[in-house]
Amino acid sequence: MSYTTEELIEILDQELRANWQGKRVLFSSSERLNNPVLAKAIGTEKLSKIFAYRDFRAQIHEYQRQHKVSGLVWRTYYFNGYEVACPELHNQLIAIPEDKETLIRIKPQILEFWQQATKNLFLWQEGTPPIEIDPETVNHRATEAEWLEVETTQTDLILNLCWGNPKECHYQWANPNSGRDRVIATFQKSSPFLH
């Protein structure tokens, strides 16, 4: 029987604590950084902790691939009287192919939650400057996205329209192969980026 996602997260947490407590030592760490000035500035002890944890995490990722252990965790989001359970990739794990399938499969439930929770709210497309956007345009763009994610604040609901690699979609350097566009729903007519 293989470890579960939750068990792998706990194992990684324990290993990270052990690293920062100095219980793990990697003697070759300074040789692994190709910049001697940076290696000296960071220091051998910190480099050892960084590389020891990184190596351990790579082993966990390989374990995930071999045993098909998901990197997704489920969170329930509440907004404007509605709720939805959404999968999201844990920041220390990788997405296995089945994870992307799960993200794609849950898309209709997230879109339905968005549509219900944002009725009569103001919608803004993230950008400089932010642009007010209508619900029909959001719905059209949501159908074109590979999967959807939501985030909530006390006053805003954020819809992420995602594509590509789930591990990279939140980073600008991954565009155009992976990425996300963001739409923010607010109760106020003013742009959420001015709060």
Short mmCIF file of N, CA and C in Angstrom, two decimals:
data_model
loop_
_atom_site.label_atom_id
_atom_site.label_comp_id
_atom_site.label_asym_id
_atom_site.label_seq_id
_atom_site.Cartn_x
_atom_site.Cartn_y
_atom_site.Cartn_z
N MET A 1 0.84 -1.18 0.00
CA MET A 1 0.00 0.00 0.00
C MET A 1 0.89 1.25 0.00
N SER A 2 0.58 2.19 -0.87
CA SER A 2 1.41 3.39 -0.98
C SER A 2 0.91 4.47 -0.02
N TYR A 3 1.76 5.46 0.18
CA TYR A 3 1.40 6.60 1.02
C TYR A 3 0.31 7.41 0.34
N THR A 4 -0.49 8.11 1.14
CA THR A 4 -1.51 9.00 0.61
C THR A 4 -0.91 10.40 0.41
N THR A 5 -1.66 11.24 -0.26
CA THR A 5 -1.24 12.64 -0.44
C THR A 5 -0.99 13.30 0.91
N GLU A 6 -1.91 13.11 1.85
CA GLU A 6 -1.78 13.73 3.17
C GLU A 6 -0.54 13.22 3.90
N GLU A 7 -0.25 11.93 3.77
CA GLU A 7 0.95 11.37 4.42
C GLU A 7 2.22 11.93 3.79
N LEU A 8 2.23 12.09 2.47
CA LEU A 8 3.42 12.68 1.83
C LEU A 8 3.62 14.13 2.26
N ILE A 9 2.54 14.88 2.41
CA ILE A 9 2.66 16.26 2.89
C ILE A 9 3.24 16.28 4.29
N GLU A 10 2.79 15.39 5.17
CA GLU A 10 3.32 15.31 6.54
C GLU A 10 4.79 14.91 6.53
N ILE A 11 5.16 13.96 5.68
CA ILE A 11 6.56 13.54 5.57
C ILE A 11 7.43 14.72 5.13
N LEU A 12 6.96 15.48 4.13
CA LEU A 12 7.72 16.65 3.67
C LEU A 12 7.83 17.71 4.76
N ASP A 13 6.76 17.93 5.51
CA ASP A 13 6.80 18.89 6.62
C ASP A 13 7.82 18.46 7.67
N GLN A 14 7.83 17.18 8.01
CA GLN A 14 8.78 16.67 9.00
C GLN A 14 10.22 16.83 8.50
N GLU A 15 10.44 16.54 7.23
CA GLU A 15 11.78 16.65 6.66
C GLU A 15 12.24 18.11 6.61
N LEU A 16 11.33 19.01 6.27
CA LEU A 16 11.69 20.43 6.25
C LEU A 16 12.09 20.91 7.65
N ARG A 17 11.31 20.50 8.66
CA ARG A 17 11.66 20.87 10.04
C ARG A 17 13.02 20.30 10.43
N ALA A 18 13.27 19.04 10.08
CA ALA A 18 14.56 18.41 10.40
C ALA A 18 15.71 19.14 9.72
N ASN A 19 15.49 19.58 8.47
CA ASN A 19 16.52 20.32 7.76
C ASN A 19 16.86 21.62 8.47
N TRP A 20 15.83 22.38 8.84
CA TRP A 20 16.08 23.68 9.46
C TRP A 20 16.56 23.57 10.90
N GLN A 21 16.38 22.41 11.50
CA GLN A 21 16.93 22.18 12.84
C GLN A 21 18.36 21.66 12.76
N GLY A 22 18.89 21.52 11.55
CA GLY A 22 20.27 21.08 11.38
C GLY A 22 20.46 19.58 11.49
N LYS A 23 19.40 18.81 11.39
CA LYS A 23 19.50 17.36 11.51
C LYS A 23 19.85 16.68 10.20
N ARG A 24 19.89 17.43 9.11
CA ARG A 24 20.27 16.89 7.81
C ARG A 24 21.46 17.68 7.30
N VAL A 25 22.47 16.98 6.81
CA VAL A 25 23.67 17.64 6.31
C VAL A 25 23.97 17.09 4.92
N LEU A 26 24.27 17.98 4.00
CA LEU A 26 24.67 17.60 2.65
C LEU A 26 26.02 18.27 2.41
N PHE A 27 27.08 17.47 2.42
CA PHE A 27 28.44 18.01 2.39
C PHE A 27 28.84 18.62 1.04
N SER A 28 28.20 18.20 -0.04
CA SER A 28 28.60 18.69 -1.36
C SER A 28 27.81 19.91 -1.81
N SER A 29 27.08 20.54 -0.91
CA SER A 29 26.16 21.60 -1.33
C SER A 29 26.84 22.80 -1.97
N SER A 30 27.98 23.24 -1.45
CA SER A 30 28.62 24.43 -2.03
C SER A 30 29.14 24.16 -3.44
N GLU A 31 29.47 22.91 -3.74
CA GLU A 31 29.93 22.55 -5.08
C GLU A 31 28.77 22.50 -6.08
N ARG A 32 27.55 22.44 -5.60
CA ARG A 32 26.39 22.30 -6.48
C ARG A 32 25.89 23.65 -6.98
N LEU A 33 26.35 24.73 -6.39
CA LEU A 33 25.96 26.06 -6.84
C LEU A 33 27.08 26.61 -7.70
N ASN A 34 26.78 26.93 -8.95
CA ASN A 34 27.81 27.34 -9.90
C ASN A 34 28.30 28.76 -9.70
N ASN A 35 27.80 29.45 -8.71
CA ASN A 35 28.19 30.82 -8.46
C ASN A 35 28.89 30.88 -7.10
N PRO A 36 30.25 30.92 -7.08
CA PRO A 36 30.98 30.89 -5.80
C PRO A 36 30.70 32.10 -4.91
N VAL A 37 30.43 33.25 -5.50
CA VAL A 37 30.13 34.45 -4.71
C VAL A 37 28.81 34.26 -3.98
N LEU A 38 27.81 33.78 -4.69
CA LEU A 38 26.50 33.52 -4.09
C LEU A 38 26.60 32.41 -3.05
N ALA A 39 27.37 31.38 -3.35
CA ALA A 39 27.55 30.27 -2.39
C ALA A 39 28.17 30.78 -1.10
N LYS A 40 29.16 31.67 -1.22
CA LYS A 40 29.80 32.22 -0.02
C LYS A 40 28.84 33.12 0.75
N ALA A 41 28.05 33.91 0.02
CA ALA A 41 27.11 34.82 0.67
C ALA A 41 26.02 34.06 1.43
N ILE A 42 25.52 32.98 0.85
CA ILE A 42 24.48 32.20 1.51
C ILE A 42 25.05 31.39 2.66
N GLY A 43 26.23 30.85 2.46
CA GLY A 43 26.87 30.07 3.50
C GLY A 43 26.64 28.57 3.33
N THR A 44 27.63 27.80 3.71
CA THR A 44 27.60 26.35 3.55
C THR A 44 26.44 25.71 4.31
N GLU A 45 26.19 26.17 5.51
CA GLU A 45 25.13 25.56 6.33
C GLU A 45 23.75 25.74 5.68
N LYS A 46 23.46 26.95 5.23
CA LYS A 46 22.15 27.19 4.59
C LYS A 46 22.05 26.44 3.27
N LEU A 47 23.13 26.44 2.49
CA LEU A 47 23.11 25.70 1.23
C LEU A 47 22.86 24.21 1.47
N SER A 48 23.48 23.68 2.51
CA SER A 48 23.28 22.27 2.85
C SER A 48 21.82 21.99 3.13
N LYS A 49 21.17 22.86 3.88
CA LYS A 49 19.75 22.68 4.21
C LYS A 49 18.88 22.76 2.96
N ILE A 50 19.18 23.72 2.09
CA ILE A 50 18.40 23.90 0.88
C ILE A 50 18.51 22.68 -0.03
N PHE A 51 19.73 22.25 -0.30
CA PHE A 51 19.92 21.14 -1.23
C PHE A 51 19.46 19.81 -0.62
N ALA A 52 19.62 19.62 0.66
CA ALA A 52 19.16 18.38 1.29
C ALA A 52 17.64 18.26 1.17
N TYR A 53 16.93 19.35 1.43
CA TYR A 53 15.48 19.31 1.32
C TYR A 53 15.05 19.15 -0.14
N ARG A 54 15.71 19.87 -1.02
CA ARG A 54 15.36 19.78 -2.44
C ARG A 54 15.55 18.36 -2.97
N ASP A 55 16.65 17.70 -2.56
CA ASP A 55 16.88 16.32 -2.98
C ASP A 55 15.81 15.39 -2.42
N PHE A 56 15.44 15.59 -1.17
CA PHE A 56 14.41 14.75 -0.55
C PHE A 56 13.07 14.95 -1.26
N ARG A 57 12.74 16.20 -1.54
CA ARG A 57 11.48 16.49 -2.23
C ARG A 57 11.46 15.86 -3.62
N ALA A 58 12.58 15.85 -4.32
CA ALA A 58 12.65 15.20 -5.64
C ALA A 58 12.36 13.70 -5.51
N GLN A 59 12.82 13.08 -4.42
CA GLN A 59 12.52 11.67 -4.20
C GLN A 59 11.02 11.46 -3.96
N ILE A 60 10.39 12.38 -3.24
CA ILE A 60 8.95 12.31 -3.02
C ILE A 60 8.20 12.45 -4.34
N HIS A 61 8.66 13.35 -5.20
CA HIS A 61 8.03 13.54 -6.50
C HIS A 61 8.15 12.27 -7.35
N GLU A 62 9.29 11.63 -7.30
CA GLU A 62 9.47 10.38 -8.03
C GLU A 62 8.55 9.29 -7.46
N TYR A 63 8.40 9.28 -6.15
CA TYR A 63 7.48 8.35 -5.51
C TYR A 63 6.05 8.59 -6.00
N GLN A 64 5.67 9.86 -6.10
CA GLN A 64 4.33 10.20 -6.60
C GLN A 64 4.12 9.63 -8.01
N ARG A 65 5.13 9.81 -8.87
CA ARG A 65 5.01 9.32 -10.25
C ARG A 65 4.88 7.79 -10.28
N GLN A 66 5.75 7.12 -9.53
CA GLN A 66 5.76 5.65 -9.55
C GLN A 66 4.48 5.05 -9.00
N HIS A 67 3.96 5.64 -7.93
CA HIS A 67 2.80 5.07 -7.24
C HIS A 67 1.49 5.81 -7.56
N LYS A 68 1.57 6.79 -8.48
CA LYS A 68 0.39 7.56 -8.90
C LYS A 68 -0.33 8.18 -7.69
N VAL A 69 0.45 8.86 -6.86
CA VAL A 69 -0.11 9.54 -5.69
C VAL A 69 -0.38 11.00 -6.07
N SER A 70 -1.60 11.40 -5.92
CA SER A 70 -2.03 12.74 -6.29
C SER A 70 -1.28 13.83 -5.52
N GLY A 71 -1.10 14.95 -6.18
CA GLY A 71 -0.54 16.13 -5.52
C GLY A 71 -1.61 17.15 -5.15
N LEU A 72 -2.88 16.76 -5.35
CA LEU A 72 -3.99 17.68 -5.09
C LEU A 72 -4.48 17.59 -3.66
N VAL A 73 -4.82 18.74 -3.11
CA VAL A 73 -5.53 18.82 -1.84
C VAL A 73 -6.86 19.51 -2.13
N TRP A 74 -7.85 19.21 -1.32
CA TRP A 74 -9.19 19.76 -1.54
C TRP A 74 -9.49 20.81 -0.49
N ARG A 75 -10.00 21.94 -0.93
CA ARG A 75 -10.40 23.01 -0.03
C ARG A 75 -11.84 23.42 -0.36
N THR A 76 -12.56 23.80 0.67
CA THR A 76 -13.92 24.29 0.46
C THR A 76 -13.89 25.81 0.55
N TYR A 77 -14.44 26.44 -0.46
CA TYR A 77 -14.49 27.90 -0.52
C TYR A 77 -15.93 28.35 -0.32
N TYR A 78 -16.11 29.43 0.43
CA TYR A 78 -17.42 30.00 0.73
C TYR A 78 -17.43 31.44 0.25
N PHE A 79 -18.51 31.83 -0.42
CA PHE A 79 -18.63 33.23 -0.83
C PHE A 79 -20.08 33.55 -1.12
N ASN A 80 -20.56 34.63 -0.56
CA ASN A 80 -21.89 35.18 -0.86
C ASN A 80 -23.00 34.14 -0.66
N GLY A 81 -22.84 33.27 0.34
CA GLY A 81 -23.85 32.27 0.65
C GLY A 81 -23.72 30.96 -0.11
N TYR A 82 -22.70 30.81 -0.94
CA TYR A 82 -22.49 29.60 -1.73
C TYR A 82 -21.17 28.97 -1.32
N GLU A 83 -21.03 27.68 -1.63
CA GLU A 83 -19.77 26.99 -1.34
C GLU A 83 -19.46 26.00 -2.44
N VAL A 84 -18.16 25.70 -2.58
CA VAL A 84 -17.71 24.72 -3.56
C VAL A 84 -16.42 24.08 -3.02
N ALA A 85 -16.27 22.78 -3.25
CA ALA A 85 -15.04 22.07 -2.92
C ALA A 85 -14.18 22.05 -4.17
N CYS A 86 -12.94 22.52 -4.04
CA CYS A 86 -12.04 22.64 -5.19
C CYS A 86 -10.72 21.93 -4.92
N PRO A 87 -10.22 21.23 -5.93
CA PRO A 87 -8.87 20.68 -5.81
C PRO A 87 -7.85 21.76 -6.15
N GLU A 88 -6.73 21.72 -5.47
CA GLU A 88 -5.62 22.60 -5.84
C GLU A 88 -4.32 21.86 -5.58
N LEU A 89 -3.33 22.16 -6.37
CA LEU A 89 -2.04 21.49 -6.27
C LEU A 89 -1.31 21.99 -5.03
N HIS A 90 -0.87 21.06 -4.18
CA HIS A 90 -0.08 21.44 -3.00
C HIS A 90 1.26 21.99 -3.47
N ASN A 91 1.72 23.02 -2.82
CA ASN A 91 2.93 23.73 -3.29
C ASN A 91 4.22 22.90 -3.19
N GLN A 92 4.24 21.78 -2.46
CA GLN A 92 5.44 20.97 -2.36
C GLN A 92 5.35 19.67 -3.15
N LEU A 93 4.22 19.44 -3.82
CA LEU A 93 4.03 18.21 -4.57
C LEU A 93 3.90 18.52 -6.06
N ILE A 94 3.93 17.48 -6.88
CA ILE A 94 3.74 17.65 -8.32
C ILE A 94 2.36 17.14 -8.71
N ALA A 95 1.93 17.54 -9.88
CA ALA A 95 0.67 17.03 -10.42
C ALA A 95 0.99 15.82 -11.29
N ILE A 96 0.36 14.71 -10.99
CA ILE A 96 0.46 13.55 -11.86
C ILE A 96 -0.58 13.72 -12.97
N PRO A 97 -0.50 12.98 -14.07
CA PRO A 97 -1.46 13.18 -15.17
C PRO A 97 -2.92 13.08 -14.73
N GLU A 98 -3.22 12.19 -13.80
CA GLU A 98 -4.58 12.05 -13.31
C GLU A 98 -5.06 13.31 -12.58
N ASP A 99 -4.13 14.06 -12.02
CA ASP A 99 -4.51 15.31 -11.32
C ASP A 99 -5.07 16.33 -12.29
N LYS A 100 -4.45 16.47 -13.45
CA LYS A 100 -4.95 17.42 -14.42
C LYS A 100 -6.34 16.99 -14.88
N GLU A 101 -6.55 15.69 -15.04
CA GLU A 101 -7.87 15.18 -15.40
C GLU A 101 -8.90 15.56 -14.34
N THR A 102 -8.51 15.49 -13.07
CA THR A 102 -9.42 15.87 -11.97
C THR A 102 -9.73 17.36 -12.05
N LEU A 103 -8.71 18.19 -12.28
CA LEU A 103 -8.93 19.63 -12.40
C LEU A 103 -9.90 19.95 -13.54
N ILE A 104 -9.73 19.26 -14.65
CA ILE A 104 -10.61 19.49 -15.80
C ILE A 104 -12.03 19.00 -15.49
N ARG A 105 -12.14 17.85 -14.84
CA ARG A 105 -13.45 17.26 -14.54
C ARG A 105 -14.28 18.13 -13.59
N ILE A 106 -13.64 18.82 -12.65
CA ILE A 106 -14.37 19.62 -11.64
C ILE A 106 -14.74 21.01 -12.18
N LYS A 107 -14.26 21.36 -13.35
CA LYS A 107 -14.50 22.69 -13.93
C LYS A 107 -15.98 23.09 -13.95
N PRO A 108 -16.92 22.22 -14.36
CA PRO A 108 -18.33 22.65 -14.38
C PRO A 108 -18.86 23.06 -13.00
N GLN A 109 -18.46 22.37 -11.93
CA GLN A 109 -18.93 22.72 -10.59
C GLN A 109 -18.37 24.08 -10.16
N ILE A 110 -17.13 24.35 -10.51
CA ILE A 110 -16.53 25.64 -10.15
C ILE A 110 -17.20 26.76 -10.92
N LEU A 111 -17.46 26.53 -12.21
CA LEU A 111 -18.12 27.56 -13.01
C LEU A 111 -19.54 27.82 -12.49
N GLU A 112 -20.25 26.78 -12.11
CA GLU A 112 -21.60 26.96 -11.55
C GLU A 112 -21.55 27.76 -10.24
N PHE A 113 -20.59 27.44 -9.38
CA PHE A 113 -20.39 28.19 -8.13
C PHE A 113 -20.13 29.66 -8.45
N TRP A 114 -19.23 29.93 -9.38
CA TRP A 114 -18.89 31.29 -9.78
C TRP A 114 -20.13 32.04 -10.26
N GLN A 115 -20.89 31.41 -11.13
CA GLN A 115 -22.08 32.06 -11.68
C GLN A 115 -23.10 32.39 -10.60
N GLN A 116 -23.30 31.48 -9.65
CA GLN A 116 -24.26 31.72 -8.57
C GLN A 116 -23.76 32.79 -7.61
N ALA A 117 -22.50 32.68 -7.22
CA ALA A 117 -21.95 33.56 -6.18
C ALA A 117 -21.70 34.98 -6.67
N THR A 118 -21.64 35.19 -7.99
CA THR A 118 -21.30 36.52 -8.50
C THR A 118 -22.48 37.25 -9.13
N LYS A 119 -23.69 36.72 -8.99
CA LYS A 119 -24.86 37.43 -9.53
C LYS A 119 -24.92 38.83 -8.93
N ASN A 120 -25.12 39.82 -9.78
CA ASN A 120 -25.25 41.23 -9.38
C ASN A 120 -23.96 41.82 -8.80
N LEU A 121 -22.83 41.16 -9.02
CA LEU A 121 -21.55 41.73 -8.58
C LEU A 121 -20.84 42.35 -9.79
N PHE A 122 -19.84 43.15 -9.51
CA PHE A 122 -19.03 43.78 -10.55
C PHE A 122 -17.85 42.88 -10.85
N LEU A 123 -17.56 42.67 -12.13
CA LEU A 123 -16.50 41.77 -12.56
C LEU A 123 -15.37 42.56 -13.22
N TRP A 124 -14.16 42.20 -12.86
CA TRP A 124 -12.98 42.91 -13.34
C TRP A 124 -11.96 41.91 -13.87
N GLN A 125 -11.44 42.18 -15.05
CA GLN A 125 -10.34 41.40 -15.59
C GLN A 125 -9.05 42.02 -15.08
N GLU A 126 -8.19 41.18 -14.51
CA GLU A 126 -6.92 41.69 -14.01
C GLU A 126 -6.10 42.24 -15.16
N GLY A 127 -5.47 43.36 -14.92
CA GLY A 127 -4.63 43.98 -15.93
C GLY A 127 -4.27 45.39 -15.52
N THR A 128 -3.54 46.06 -16.38
CA THR A 128 -3.15 47.44 -16.11
C THR A 128 -3.63 48.30 -17.25
N PRO A 129 -4.67 49.04 -17.10
CA PRO A 129 -5.53 49.11 -15.93
C PRO A 129 -6.52 47.94 -15.92
N PRO A 130 -7.15 47.66 -14.78
CA PRO A 130 -8.17 46.62 -14.74
C PRO A 130 -9.36 47.02 -15.62
N ILE A 131 -9.98 46.04 -16.24
CA ILE A 131 -11.07 46.30 -17.16
C ILE A 131 -12.33 45.64 -16.62
N GLU A 132 -13.41 46.41 -16.58
CA GLU A 132 -14.68 45.80 -16.19
C GLU A 132 -15.11 44.85 -17.29
N ILE A 133 -15.64 43.71 -16.91
CA ILE A 133 -15.97 42.65 -17.87
C ILE A 133 -17.38 42.13 -17.56
N ASP A 134 -18.10 41.69 -18.58
CA ASP A 134 -19.47 41.23 -18.36
C ASP A 134 -19.50 39.71 -18.13
N PRO A 135 -20.55 39.21 -17.48
CA PRO A 135 -20.65 37.78 -17.16
C PRO A 135 -20.58 36.87 -18.38
N GLU A 136 -21.17 37.28 -19.50
CA GLU A 136 -21.14 36.45 -20.70
C GLU A 136 -19.72 36.24 -21.20
N THR A 137 -18.92 37.29 -21.16
CA THR A 137 -17.52 37.18 -21.60
C THR A 137 -16.75 36.26 -20.66
N VAL A 138 -16.99 36.39 -19.36
CA VAL A 138 -16.32 35.50 -18.39
C VAL A 138 -16.71 34.06 -18.66
N ASN A 139 -18.01 33.81 -18.86
CA ASN A 139 -18.46 32.44 -19.12
C ASN A 139 -17.83 31.87 -20.38
N HIS A 140 -17.74 32.68 -21.43
CA HIS A 140 -17.12 32.24 -22.68
C HIS A 140 -15.65 31.90 -22.45
N ARG A 141 -14.94 32.78 -21.78
CA ARG A 141 -13.51 32.55 -21.53
C ARG A 141 -13.30 31.35 -20.60
N ALA A 142 -14.24 31.14 -19.67
CA ALA A 142 -14.13 30.00 -18.76
C ALA A 142 -14.28 28.68 -19.52
N THR A 143 -15.12 28.66 -20.52
CA THR A 143 -15.27 27.43 -21.30
C THR A 143 -14.03 27.14 -22.12
N GLU A 144 -13.27 28.17 -22.49
CA GLU A 144 -12.03 27.98 -23.24
C GLU A 144 -10.85 27.57 -22.36
N ALA A 145 -10.91 27.88 -21.07
CA ALA A 145 -9.82 27.51 -20.14
C ALA A 145 -9.81 25.99 -19.94
N GLU A 146 -8.63 25.43 -19.66
CA GLU A 146 -8.56 23.99 -19.40
C GLU A 146 -9.21 23.63 -18.07
N TRP A 147 -8.92 24.44 -17.05
CA TRP A 147 -9.54 24.22 -15.74
C TRP A 147 -9.67 25.56 -15.03
N LEU A 148 -10.45 25.56 -13.97
CA LEU A 148 -10.72 26.77 -13.21
C LEU A 148 -10.29 26.59 -11.76
N GLU A 149 -9.89 27.68 -11.15
CA GLU A 149 -9.60 27.71 -9.72
C GLU A 149 -10.29 28.93 -9.13
N VAL A 150 -10.63 28.86 -7.86
CA VAL A 150 -11.17 30.04 -7.19
C VAL A 150 -10.33 30.37 -5.97
N GLU A 151 -10.38 31.64 -5.62
CA GLU A 151 -9.77 32.15 -4.39
C GLU A 151 -10.78 33.12 -3.80
N THR A 152 -10.78 33.24 -2.50
CA THR A 152 -11.69 34.19 -1.87
C THR A 152 -10.93 35.09 -0.91
N THR A 153 -11.43 36.30 -0.79
CA THR A 153 -11.01 37.20 0.28
C THR A 153 -12.29 37.54 1.03
N GLN A 154 -12.21 38.41 2.00
CA GLN A 154 -13.43 38.79 2.71
C GLN A 154 -14.42 39.51 1.81
N THR A 155 -13.92 40.20 0.80
CA THR A 155 -14.81 41.02 -0.03
C THR A 155 -14.82 40.64 -1.51
N ASP A 156 -13.91 39.78 -1.96
CA ASP A 156 -13.78 39.49 -3.38
C ASP A 156 -13.77 37.98 -3.63
N LEU A 157 -14.24 37.60 -4.82
CA LEU A 157 -14.12 36.23 -5.31
C LEU A 157 -13.29 36.30 -6.57
N ILE A 158 -12.27 35.46 -6.65
CA ILE A 158 -11.34 35.47 -7.77
C ILE A 158 -11.47 34.16 -8.54
N LEU A 159 -11.61 34.27 -9.85
CA LEU A 159 -11.68 33.11 -10.73
C LEU A 159 -10.40 33.08 -11.55
N ASN A 160 -9.67 31.98 -11.46
CA ASN A 160 -8.46 31.78 -12.27
C ASN A 160 -8.82 30.89 -13.45
N LEU A 161 -8.57 31.38 -14.65
CA LEU A 161 -8.81 30.64 -15.89
C LEU A 161 -7.46 30.06 -16.30
N CYS A 162 -7.26 28.75 -16.12
CA CYS A 162 -5.93 28.14 -16.18
C CYS A 162 -5.74 27.24 -17.40
N TRP A 163 -4.47 27.10 -17.80
CA TRP A 163 -4.10 26.18 -18.87
C TRP A 163 -2.66 25.73 -18.67
N GLY A 164 -2.31 24.62 -19.33
CA GLY A 164 -0.94 24.13 -19.33
C GLY A 164 -0.61 23.22 -18.16
N ASN A 165 0.53 23.46 -17.56
CA ASN A 165 1.04 22.64 -16.46
C ASN A 165 0.54 23.21 -15.13
N PRO A 166 -0.19 22.40 -14.34
CA PRO A 166 -0.71 22.92 -13.07
C PRO A 166 0.37 23.42 -12.12
N LYS A 167 1.58 22.89 -12.21
CA LYS A 167 2.67 23.33 -11.32
C LYS A 167 3.22 24.70 -11.75
N GLU A 168 3.03 25.05 -13.03
CA GLU A 168 3.64 26.27 -13.56
C GLU A 168 2.65 27.38 -13.89
N CYS A 169 1.36 27.09 -13.86
CA CYS A 169 0.38 28.04 -14.39
C CYS A 169 0.32 29.36 -13.63
N HIS A 170 0.82 29.41 -12.41
CA HIS A 170 0.77 30.64 -11.61
C HIS A 170 1.99 31.54 -11.82
N TYR A 171 2.92 31.10 -12.68
CA TYR A 171 4.15 31.87 -12.89
C TYR A 171 4.15 32.51 -14.27
N GLN A 172 4.49 33.79 -14.33
CA GLN A 172 4.50 34.50 -15.60
C GLN A 172 5.54 33.95 -16.56
N TRP A 173 6.66 33.43 -16.04
CA TRP A 173 7.70 32.91 -16.92
C TRP A 173 7.22 31.71 -17.73
N ALA A 174 6.13 31.06 -17.32
CA ALA A 174 5.63 29.86 -18.01
C ALA A 174 4.79 30.19 -19.23
N ASN A 175 4.35 31.45 -19.38
CA ASN A 175 3.55 31.84 -20.53
C ASN A 175 4.36 31.70 -21.81
N PRO A 176 3.79 31.29 -22.90
CA PRO A 176 2.38 31.02 -23.16
C PRO A 176 1.98 29.56 -22.95
N ASN A 177 2.93 28.69 -22.64
CA ASN A 177 2.61 27.26 -22.52
C ASN A 177 1.71 26.95 -21.33
N SER A 178 1.90 27.67 -20.24
CA SER A 178 1.08 27.52 -19.05
C SER A 178 0.76 28.91 -18.53
N GLY A 179 -0.38 29.04 -17.90
CA GLY A 179 -0.72 30.35 -17.36
C GLY A 179 -2.12 30.39 -16.78
N ARG A 180 -2.49 31.60 -16.40
CA ARG A 180 -3.83 31.84 -15.87
C ARG A 180 -4.20 33.28 -16.13
N ASP A 181 -5.47 33.49 -16.37
CA ASP A 181 -6.04 34.82 -16.40
C ASP A 181 -6.94 34.91 -15.18
N ARG A 182 -7.04 36.10 -14.61
CA ARG A 182 -7.81 36.27 -13.38
C ARG A 182 -8.96 37.24 -13.59
N VAL A 183 -10.10 36.85 -13.03
CA VAL A 183 -11.27 37.72 -13.01
C VAL A 183 -11.66 37.87 -11.55
N ILE A 184 -11.95 39.09 -11.13
CA ILE A 184 -12.29 39.36 -9.74
C ILE A 184 -13.70 39.92 -9.67
N ALA A 185 -14.50 39.31 -8.81
CA ALA A 185 -15.87 39.78 -8.57
C ALA A 185 -15.88 40.57 -7.26
N THR A 186 -16.47 41.76 -7.30
CA THR A 186 -16.54 42.61 -6.12
C THR A 186 -17.96 43.11 -5.91
N PHE A 187 -18.24 43.53 -4.70
CA PHE A 187 -19.54 44.12 -4.38
C PHE A 187 -19.57 45.60 -4.75
N GLN A 188 -18.38 46.19 -4.96
CA GLN A 188 -18.28 47.62 -5.22
C GLN A 188 -17.99 47.90 -6.68
N LYS A 189 -18.44 49.03 -7.15
CA LYS A 189 -18.23 49.43 -8.54
C LYS A 189 -16.77 49.78 -8.82
N SER A 190 -16.03 50.16 -7.78
CA SER A 190 -14.63 50.55 -7.99
C SER A 190 -13.77 49.30 -8.19
N SER A 191 -12.67 49.50 -8.89
CA SER A 191 -11.75 48.41 -9.19
C SER A 191 -11.21 47.78 -7.90
N PRO A 192 -11.13 46.45 -7.84
CA PRO A 192 -10.59 45.78 -6.65
C PRO A 192 -9.09 46.03 -6.49
N PHE A 193 -8.42 46.48 -7.55
CA PHE A 193 -6.99 46.70 -7.49
C PHE A 193 -6.65 48.05 -6.86
N LEU A 194 -7.69 48.83 -6.55
CA LEU A 194 -7.46 50.13 -5.90
C LEU A 194 -7.68 50.04 -4.40
N HIS A 195 -8.10 48.88 -3.88
CA HIS A 195 -8.36 48.72 -2.43
C HIS A 195 -7.07 48.71 -1.65
#
